[in-house]
Coordinates of C-alpha atoms and ligand atoms in Angstrom, one line a residue:
M1 CA 4.2 -14.3 -15.9
R2 CA 0.5 -14.9 -15.1
A3 CA -0.1 -14.4 -11.4
L4 CA -3.0 -15.2 -9.0
I5 CA -3.5 -13.6 -5.6
L6 CA -5.5 -15.7 -3.1
G7 CA -7.7 -13.7 -0.8
R8 CA -10.3 -10.9 -0.6
G9 CA -9.0 -8.4 1.9
A10 CA -7.3 -5.1 1.7
R11 CA -4.0 -6.9 1.9
E12 CA -4.8 -8.8 -1.2
H13 CA -6.0 -5.7 -3.0
A14 CA -2.6 -4.1 -2.1
L15 CA -0.8 -7.2 -3.5
T16 CA -2.9 -7.1 -6.7
W17 CA -2.2 -3.4 -7.1
K18 CA 1.5 -4.0 -6.6
F19 CA 1.5 -6.9 -9.2
S20 CA -0.5 -4.7 -11.6
R21 CA 2.4 -2.3 -11.8
S22 CA 5.0 -5.0 -12.6
F23 CA 6.4 -5.2 -16.1
R24 CA 6.7 -9.0 -15.6
I25 CA 3.0 -9.6 -15.4
S26 CA 1.0 -10.7 -18.5
G27 CA -2.1 -11.9 -16.7
L28 CA -3.5 -11.1 -13.2
Y29 CA -6.2 -12.9 -11.3
C30 CA -7.5 -12.6 -7.8
A31 CA -9.5 -15.4 -6.0
P32 CA -12.1 -14.7 -4.8
G33 CA -11.1 -11.0 -4.9
N34 CA -13.2 -7.9 -4.1
A35 CA -14.7 -4.9 -5.9
G36 CA -11.3 -3.2 -5.8
T37 CA -9.3 -6.1 -7.2
A38 CA -11.9 -6.4 -10.0
E39 CA -10.6 -3.0 -11.4
L40 CA -7.1 -4.4 -11.8
A41 CA -7.4 -8.2 -12.3
T42 CA -9.9 -10.9 -13.2
N43 CA -11.7 -12.0 -10.1
L44 CA -12.6 -15.7 -9.6
P45 CA -15.4 -15.1 -7.1
E46 CA -16.5 -18.7 -7.1
L47 CA -13.3 -19.9 -5.4
S48 CA -13.1 -19.9 -1.7
E49 CA -9.6 -19.5 -0.1
T50 CA -9.5 -23.1 1.0
D51 CA -10.9 -24.7 -2.1
T52 CA -7.7 -26.4 -3.1
E53 CA -9.0 -28.5 -5.8
G54 CA -10.9 -25.7 -7.4
L55 CA -7.8 -23.5 -7.2
V56 CA -5.5 -26.1 -8.9
A57 CA -8.1 -26.5 -11.6
A58 CA -8.4 -22.7 -12.1
C59 CA -4.6 -22.4 -12.3
R60 CA -4.4 -25.0 -15.0
R61 CA -7.3 -23.5 -16.9
E62 CA -5.9 -20.0 -16.8
E63 CA -2.3 -21.1 -17.2
I64 CA -1.2 -19.4 -14.0
D65 CA 2.5 -19.4 -13.3
M66 CA 2.5 -18.3 -9.7
V67 CA 0.1 -18.0 -6.8
F68 CA 0.7 -15.5 -4.0
V69 CA -1.3 -16.7 -0.9
G70 CA -2.4 -13.8 1.3
G71 CA -3.9 -15.2 4.5
E72 CA -3.3 -17.7 7.2
T73 CA -6.4 -19.8 6.8
A74 CA -5.4 -20.9 3.3
L75 CA -1.8 -21.5 4.3
A76 CA -2.7 -23.6 7.4
A77 CA -5.1 -25.6 5.2
G78 CA -2.2 -26.6 3.0
V79 CA -2.9 -24.6 -0.2
V80 CA 0.8 -24.2 -0.9
D81 CA 1.5 -27.9 -0.5
A82 CA -1.3 -28.7 -2.9
L83 CA -0.2 -26.2 -5.5
Q84 CA 3.4 -27.4 -5.4
A85 CA 2.3 -31.0 -5.7
A86 CA 0.4 -30.0 -8.8
G87 CA 3.6 -28.3 -10.2
I88 CA 2.3 -24.7 -9.7
N89 CA 4.7 -22.2 -8.1
A90 CA 3.3 -20.7 -4.9
I91 CA 4.6 -18.0 -2.5
G92 CA 3.5 -18.8 1.0
A93 CA 4.2 -21.1 3.9
T94 CA 3.7 -24.8 3.7
A95 CA 1.1 -26.3 6.1
A96 CA 3.9 -27.5 8.4
A97 CA 5.5 -24.0 8.6
A98 CA 2.0 -22.4 9.0
Q99 CA 1.7 -24.2 12.3
L100 CA 4.1 -21.5 13.7
E101 CA 1.1 -19.2 13.3
A102 CA -1.8 -21.6 13.7
S103 CA -0.6 -23.1 17.0
K104 CA 0.8 -20.8 19.7
A105 CA 1.8 -23.9 21.7
I106 CA 3.9 -25.2 18.7
S107 CA 5.4 -21.7 18.1
K108 CA 6.3 -21.2 21.7
D109 CA 8.0 -24.6 21.8
F110 CA 9.9 -23.6 18.6
M111 CA 11.0 -20.3 20.2
H112 CA 12.3 -22.0 23.4
R113 CA 14.1 -24.8 21.5
H114 CA 15.9 -22.3 19.2
A115 CA 16.7 -19.6 21.8
V116 CA 14.5 -16.9 20.2
A117 CA 14.0 -14.0 22.6
T118 CA 10.4 -14.2 23.8
A119 CA 8.1 -13.9 26.9
A120 CA 8.2 -16.8 29.3
A121 CA 5.1 -19.0 29.1
E122 CA 3.5 -22.2 30.3
V123 CA 1.2 -24.3 28.1
F124 CA -1.8 -26.0 29.6
H125 CA -4.1 -28.7 28.2
E126 CA -6.1 -29.5 31.2
F127 CA -8.2 -27.2 33.5
E128 CA -7.2 -28.3 37.0
A129 CA -3.5 -27.7 36.5
F130 CA -4.3 -24.3 34.8
E131 CA -6.6 -23.2 37.6
R132 CA -3.9 -24.1 40.3
Y133 CA -1.3 -22.1 38.4
I134 CA -3.5 -19.1 38.0
R135 CA -4.5 -19.0 41.7
A136 CA -0.9 -19.1 42.6
V137 CA 0.8 -16.9 40.0
E138 CA 1.9 -13.5 41.4
H139 CA 3.4 -11.7 38.3
P140 CA 1.2 -10.1 35.6
V141 CA 0.2 -12.6 32.8
V142 CA -1.8 -12.7 29.6
L143 CA -3.8 -15.7 28.5
K144 CA -3.7 -16.9 24.9
K145 CA -5.7 -19.5 23.0
S146 CA -3.3 -21.7 21.1
G147 CA -5.3 -21.9 17.8
L148 CA -6.1 -19.2 15.2
A149 CA -8.4 -16.6 16.6
A150 CA -8.2 -13.6 14.2
G151 CA -6.7 -11.3 16.9
K152 CA -9.4 -12.3 19.5
G153 CA -7.7 -15.1 21.3
V154 CA -5.8 -13.0 24.0
L155 CA -7.1 -12.1 27.4
E156 CA -5.4 -9.2 29.2
T157 CA -6.9 -8.8 32.7
E158 CA -6.0 -8.7 36.4
D159 CA -9.2 -10.5 37.3
K160 CA -8.4 -14.1 38.2
D161 CA -12.1 -15.2 38.0
A162 CA -12.3 -13.9 34.5
M163 CA -9.0 -15.7 33.6
I164 CA -10.4 -18.9 35.0
G165 CA -13.6 -18.5 33.0
F166 CA -11.7 -17.9 29.8
G167 CA -9.4 -20.9 30.5
R168 CA -12.3 -23.2 31.2
E169 CA -14.0 -22.3 27.9
T170 CA -10.7 -22.4 25.9
L171 CA -9.6 -25.8 27.3
L172 CA -12.8 -27.5 26.1
D173 CA -11.3 -27.6 22.6
D174 CA -7.8 -26.0 22.5
R175 CA -4.6 -25.5 24.5
L176 CA -3.9 -22.4 26.5
L177 CA -0.8 -20.4 27.0
V178 CA -0.2 -18.3 30.2
E179 CA 2.5 -15.8 29.3
E180 CA 4.4 -13.3 31.2
R181 CA 2.9 -9.9 30.5
L182 CA 5.5 -7.6 28.8
T183 CA 5.5 -3.8 28.7
G184 CA 6.9 -1.7 25.9
Y185 CA 5.8 -0.9 22.4
E186 CA 4.8 -3.2 19.6
I187 CA 6.2 -3.4 16.1
S188 CA 5.7 -5.8 13.2
V189 CA 8.8 -6.9 11.2
F190 CA 8.5 -8.8 7.9
A191 CA 11.1 -11.0 6.3
L192 CA 10.9 -12.1 2.7
T193 CA 12.5 -15.5 2.3
D194 CA 13.3 -17.7 -0.8
G195 CA 13.8 -20.8 1.3
T196 CA 17.5 -20.1 2.0
N197 CA 18.1 -16.4 2.2
Y198 CA 16.0 -13.7 3.8
T199 CA 15.7 -9.9 3.6
L200 CA 14.1 -7.7 6.3
L201 CA 11.7 -5.0 5.3
P202 CA 11.3 -1.7 7.2
P203 CA 9.4 -2.0 10.5
C204 CA 5.6 -1.3 10.7
A205 CA 3.4 -0.4 13.6
D206 CA -0.1 -1.7 13.7
Y207 CA -2.8 0.1 15.8
K208 CA -4.6 -2.9 17.1
K209 CA -7.2 -1.5 19.6
A210 CA -10.5 -0.2 18.4
G211 CA -10.4 3.0 20.5
E212 CA -8.4 6.2 20.5
D213 CA -5.1 6.0 22.5
G214 CA -5.1 2.2 22.4
T215 CA -8.3 1.7 24.4
G216 CA -11.2 -0.7 23.8
P217 CA -11.2 -4.2 22.4
N218 CA -8.6 -5.8 20.1
T219 CA -9.3 -5.7 16.3
G220 CA -7.5 -7.2 13.3
G221 CA -5.8 -3.7 13.1
M222 CA -7.3 -0.3 12.7
G223 CA -4.3 1.4 10.9
A224 CA -0.6 1.1 10.4
I225 CA 2.5 3.1 9.6
C226 CA 5.7 2.2 7.9
P227 CA 8.5 2.8 8.7
V228 CA 8.3 3.6 12.5
P229 CA 10.2 6.7 13.4
W230 CA 10.8 5.6 17.0
V231 CA 12.5 2.3 16.0
T232 CA 16.3 2.9 15.8
P233 CA 18.8 0.9 13.7
E234 CA 20.1 -0.4 17.0
V235 CA 16.7 -1.9 17.8
M236 CA 16.5 -3.4 14.4
E237 CA 19.9 -4.9 14.8
Q238 CA 18.8 -6.5 18.2
V239 CA 15.7 -7.9 16.4
R240 CA 17.9 -9.4 13.8
R241 CA 20.3 -11.0 16.3
R242 CA 18.0 -12.1 19.0
V243 CA 14.9 -13.1 17.0
V244 CA 15.3 -13.3 13.3
E245 CA 18.7 -15.2 13.0
P246 CA 17.8 -17.9 15.6
T247 CA 14.4 -18.3 13.9
F248 CA 15.9 -18.9 10.4
A249 CA 18.5 -21.3 11.9
G250 CA 15.6 -23.1 13.7
L251 CA 13.5 -23.3 10.5
E252 CA 16.6 -24.9 8.8
L253 CA 17.1 -27.4 11.6
D254 CA 13.5 -28.4 11.8
G255 CA 13.1 -28.7 8.0
L256 CA 10.5 -25.9 7.9
R257 CA 12.0 -23.5 5.4
F258 CA 9.6 -22.1 2.9
T259 CA 9.3 -19.4 0.2
G260 CA 7.2 -16.4 1.3
V261 CA 6.8 -14.0 4.1
L262 CA 7.6 -14.5 7.8
Y263 CA 6.1 -11.9 10.2
F264 CA 7.6 -11.2 13.6
G265 CA 5.1 -9.6 16.1
L266 CA 7.4 -8.0 18.6
M267 CA 7.3 -6.2 21.9
I268 CA 10.2 -3.8 22.4
T269 CA 10.8 -3.9 26.1
K270 CA 13.4 -2.1 28.2
D271 CA 15.4 -5.4 28.0
G272 CA 15.3 -5.4 24.2
P273 CA 12.9 -7.0 21.7
K274 CA 10.8 -10.1 22.6
L275 CA 8.8 -12.1 20.1
L276 CA 5.1 -12.3 20.8
E277 CA 4.1 -14.3 17.7
Y278 CA 5.0 -15.5 14.3
N279 CA 2.7 -15.1 11.4
V280 CA 3.5 -16.7 8.1
R281 CA 2.2 -14.0 5.8
F282 CA 2.0 -10.2 5.4
G283 CA 0.0 -8.4 8.1
D284 CA -3.2 -6.6 7.4
P285 CA -3.1 -3.5 7.5
E286 CA 0.7 -3.6 7.5
A287 CA 0.8 -4.9 3.8
Q288 CA -1.1 -1.8 2.7
V289 CA 1.6 0.5 4.0
L290 CA 4.6 -1.7 3.3
L291 CA 4.0 -2.7 -0.3
P292 CA 3.7 0.9 -1.6
L293 CA 7.3 1.5 -0.3
I294 CA 8.8 -1.3 -2.3
K295 CA 10.2 0.4 -5.4
S296 CA 11.5 -2.7 -7.1
D297 CA 9.4 -4.5 -9.7
F298 CA 7.2 -6.8 -7.6
G299 CA 6.9 -9.5 -10.3
S300 CA 10.7 -9.7 -10.5
L301 CA 11.0 -9.8 -6.8
C302 CA 8.6 -12.8 -6.6
E303 CA 10.6 -14.5 -9.4
A304 CA 13.7 -14.1 -7.4
L305 CA 11.9 -15.6 -4.4
M306 CA 10.7 -18.6 -6.3
E307 CA 14.1 -19.2 -7.9
G308 CA 16.0 -18.9 -4.6
K309 CA 17.8 -15.8 -5.9
L310 CA 16.8 -13.3 -3.2
A311 CA 20.5 -12.7 -2.2
E312 CA 21.2 -11.3 -5.7
F313 CA 18.1 -9.3 -6.0
P314 CA 18.7 -5.5 -5.7
L315 CA 15.7 -4.6 -3.5
E316 CA 14.9 -0.9 -3.7
L317 CA 12.9 0.7 -1.0
S318 CA 11.3 4.2 -1.0
R319 CA 12.5 6.6 1.7
K320 CA 9.0 7.9 2.2
T321 CA 6.5 7.1 4.9
A322 CA 3.1 5.4 4.4
L323 CA 0.2 5.7 6.8
G324 CA -3.0 3.6 6.5
V325 CA -6.4 4.3 8.2
V326 CA -9.0 1.5 8.3
L327 CA -12.6 2.4 7.7
A328 CA -14.8 -0.2 9.6
S329 CA -18.5 -1.1 9.7
P330 CA -20.7 -0.1 12.6
G331 CA -20.4 -2.7 15.3
Y332 CA -16.9 -4.0 14.4
P333 CA -15.1 -5.7 16.1
G334 CA -18.3 -7.1 17.5
E335 CA -21.3 -8.1 15.3
Y336 CA -21.5 -5.8 12.3
A337 CA -23.7 -5.1 9.4
R338 CA -22.9 -6.3 5.8
N339 CA -24.0 -5.2 2.4
I340 CA -24.0 -1.5 3.3
V341 CA -24.0 0.6 0.1
V342 CA -20.9 2.7 -0.4
E343 CA -22.1 6.1 -1.4
E344 CA -18.7 7.7 -2.1
L345 CA -15.0 6.8 -2.5
P346 CA -12.1 9.2 -3.0
T347 CA -11.6 9.7 -6.7
N348 CA -8.1 11.2 -6.6
N349 CA -6.1 8.0 -6.2
S350 CA -2.5 8.9 -7.1
K351 CA 1.1 8.1 -6.1
E352 CA 0.4 9.7 -2.7
L353 CA -3.1 8.3 -2.1
L354 CA -4.3 4.7 -2.4
V355 CA -7.6 3.2 -1.3
F356 CA -7.7 -0.6 -0.8
H357 CA -11.0 -2.5 -0.5
A358 CA -11.6 -5.4 1.9
A359 CA -14.3 -7.9 1.1
T360 CA -16.4 -5.4 -0.9
A361 CA -18.6 -6.6 -3.8
T362 CA -20.5 -5.0 -6.6
D363 CA -24.3 -4.9 -6.7
G364 CA -25.2 -3.6 -10.1
D365 CA -23.0 -0.5 -10.4
R366 CA -22.9 0.1 -6.7
V367 CA -20.1 -1.1 -4.3
V368 CA -21.3 -2.8 -1.1
T369 CA -19.4 -3.7 2.1
G370 CA -18.8 -7.3 3.1
G371 CA -16.6 -7.3 6.1
G372 CA -15.9 -5.6 9.4
R373 CA -12.9 -3.7 8.1
C374 CA -14.0 -2.3 4.7
F375 CA -11.3 0.0 3.3
T376 CA -7.8 1.0 4.1
V377 CA -6.9 4.6 3.0
V378 CA -3.2 5.0 2.6
G379 CA -1.4 8.3 2.5
I380 CA 2.3 8.5 1.4
G381 CA 4.5 11.4 2.3
H382 CA 8.0 12.5 3.0
E383 CA 7.4 12.1 6.7
L384 CA 4.6 10.9 9.0
L385 CA 2.7 14.2 9.3
E386 CA 2.5 14.6 5.5
A387 CA 1.3 11.0 5.1
R388 CA -1.2 11.4 7.9
G389 CA -2.6 14.6 6.3
T390 CA -3.1 12.9 3.0
A391 CA -4.7 9.9 4.5
Y392 CA -7.1 11.7 6.8
S393 CA -8.3 14.2 4.2
A394 CA -9.3 11.3 1.9
V395 CA -10.9 9.4 4.8
K396 CA -13.7 12.0 4.8
N397 CA -14.6 11.0 1.2
V398 CA -15.2 7.3 2.1
K399 CA -18.9 7.4 2.8
F400 CA -21.1 4.6 3.9
E401 CA -23.7 4.4 6.7
G402 CA -22.0 4.1 10.1
A403 CA -18.4 4.1 8.8
W404 CA -15.9 4.8 11.5
C405 CA -12.1 4.9 11.9
R406 CA -9.6 5.7 14.6
P407 CA -8.7 9.4 14.5
D408 CA -5.1 8.9 15.9
I409 CA -3.3 6.6 13.5
G410 CA 0.3 7.7 13.4
G411 CA 0.2 8.9 17.0
N412 CA 2.7 7.7 19.6
I413 CA 2.2 4.1 20.7
F414 CA 4.4 4.1 23.8
G415 CA 2.9 2.9 27.0
W416 CA 0.3 0.6 25.3
Ligands
AMP501 P1 -0.7 -12.2 19.7 O1 -1.8 -12.8 19.0 O2 0.2 -13.2 20.5 O3 0.1 -11.3 18.9 O4 -1.3 -11.2 20.8 C1 -2.3 -10.2 20.5 C2 -2.0 -9.0 21.2 O5 -2.0 -9.2 22.6 C3 -0.6 -8.4 21.0 O6 -0.5 -7.7 19.9 C4 -0.4 -7.7 22.3 O7 -1.0 -6.4 22.2 C5 -1.0 -8.5 23.3 N1 -0.1 -9.4 23.9 C6 0.2 -10.6 23.5 N2 1.2 -11.2 24.3 C7 1.5 -10.3 25.3 C8 2.4 -10.3 26.3 N3 3.2 -11.3 26.6 N4 2.5 -9.2 27.1 C9 1.7 -8.1 26.8 N5 0.8 -8.0 25.8 C10 0.7 -9.1 25.0
LIG502 N1 -2.1 -6.8 11.6 C1 -2.0 -8.0 12.3 C2 -2.2 -9.2 11.5 O1 -2.3 -9.2 10.3 O2 -2.3 -10.3 12.1

């Protein structure tokens, strides 16, 4: 099978690495790819993630059998629909299903209609009604832009004037959700689905804030662990019954089934799990810690997904723990510098240590950064402490000007 991975982040590097270890793969491509994927696959740097026509043409030229779409922008733009229309197998949500991620107004409506456990919310599209509501509301709330916002569309504050300012700006070109503020701890749960059946993967925790102990601004994710030792089988069973089952029943009823990954962003409250959001893809950095724990041949797993045979697939998972630390550019998650020369990277990549690149490029024989989050260093161990030790000892060997990371990935996330 000749496979192409669409994207250029550390998630796509992890996917490319996973495919590169499959016995089913006879050709491997990444579009546009990064300096890390170039070591494992043929990059197609001229293709942007949403260049559907270019992608279909490249798939025909390179005789690609299957495309795995990494990120939400491409999915929401309808890349999967275009590939399927051209007779090319694709793993990822259709544009219609991607609305569950791209529009929080649509996804909240879906959750309510299908009795998925979630936070109560009101959706607004005009300012006056929103302002009246905020002036009157007495319980704690969070404000969310409806559209895609790369983790930056949520306002958590007590200050009503700040809320009203955020609402005024958002409502110029988007809808706004005012959601009951939940307390508890967050986990990410991923389901693989072949369009009919689904399988849940072990839970991950994503360390979303920029600062130690969960302080500072939100980011795309500064690190992750998998599995999460404080999530019990009972909690996972509640997630399955109250969130996952009604979701898949709802997808069926609404005609939204697809082949790919569905991601449940959950808050585990004292009243049980509540769904904060759907994403229609693997998380980043969650993919970097989840994929190394899949022991089954990834190419065969993807074939099973495409053929609707997930129920018969003997999915094998490692019993180890993976912990990923993100190295970011100076300034991230605000304005950040690009094209910083990477002076050193860990050289001892092994079964226990993996370094995934995000948006890096080569400049002659040097690697240069391209994004805000530049690398994910993943340690794998028998338990969290061992994984953490491996990851943080290698983090010291990722050297570029101004590189920074959170020092507390793997720490307790209660009370965030
Ligand atoms: P979302 O894009 O909906 O996942 O929201 C981004 C982040 O905002 C989440 O990961 C939470 O940390 C926080 N958040 C979102 N909704 C709520 C809520 N209802 N209560 C408390 N925190 C929330
Ligand atoms: N790690 C959160 C996300 O991928 O959206």
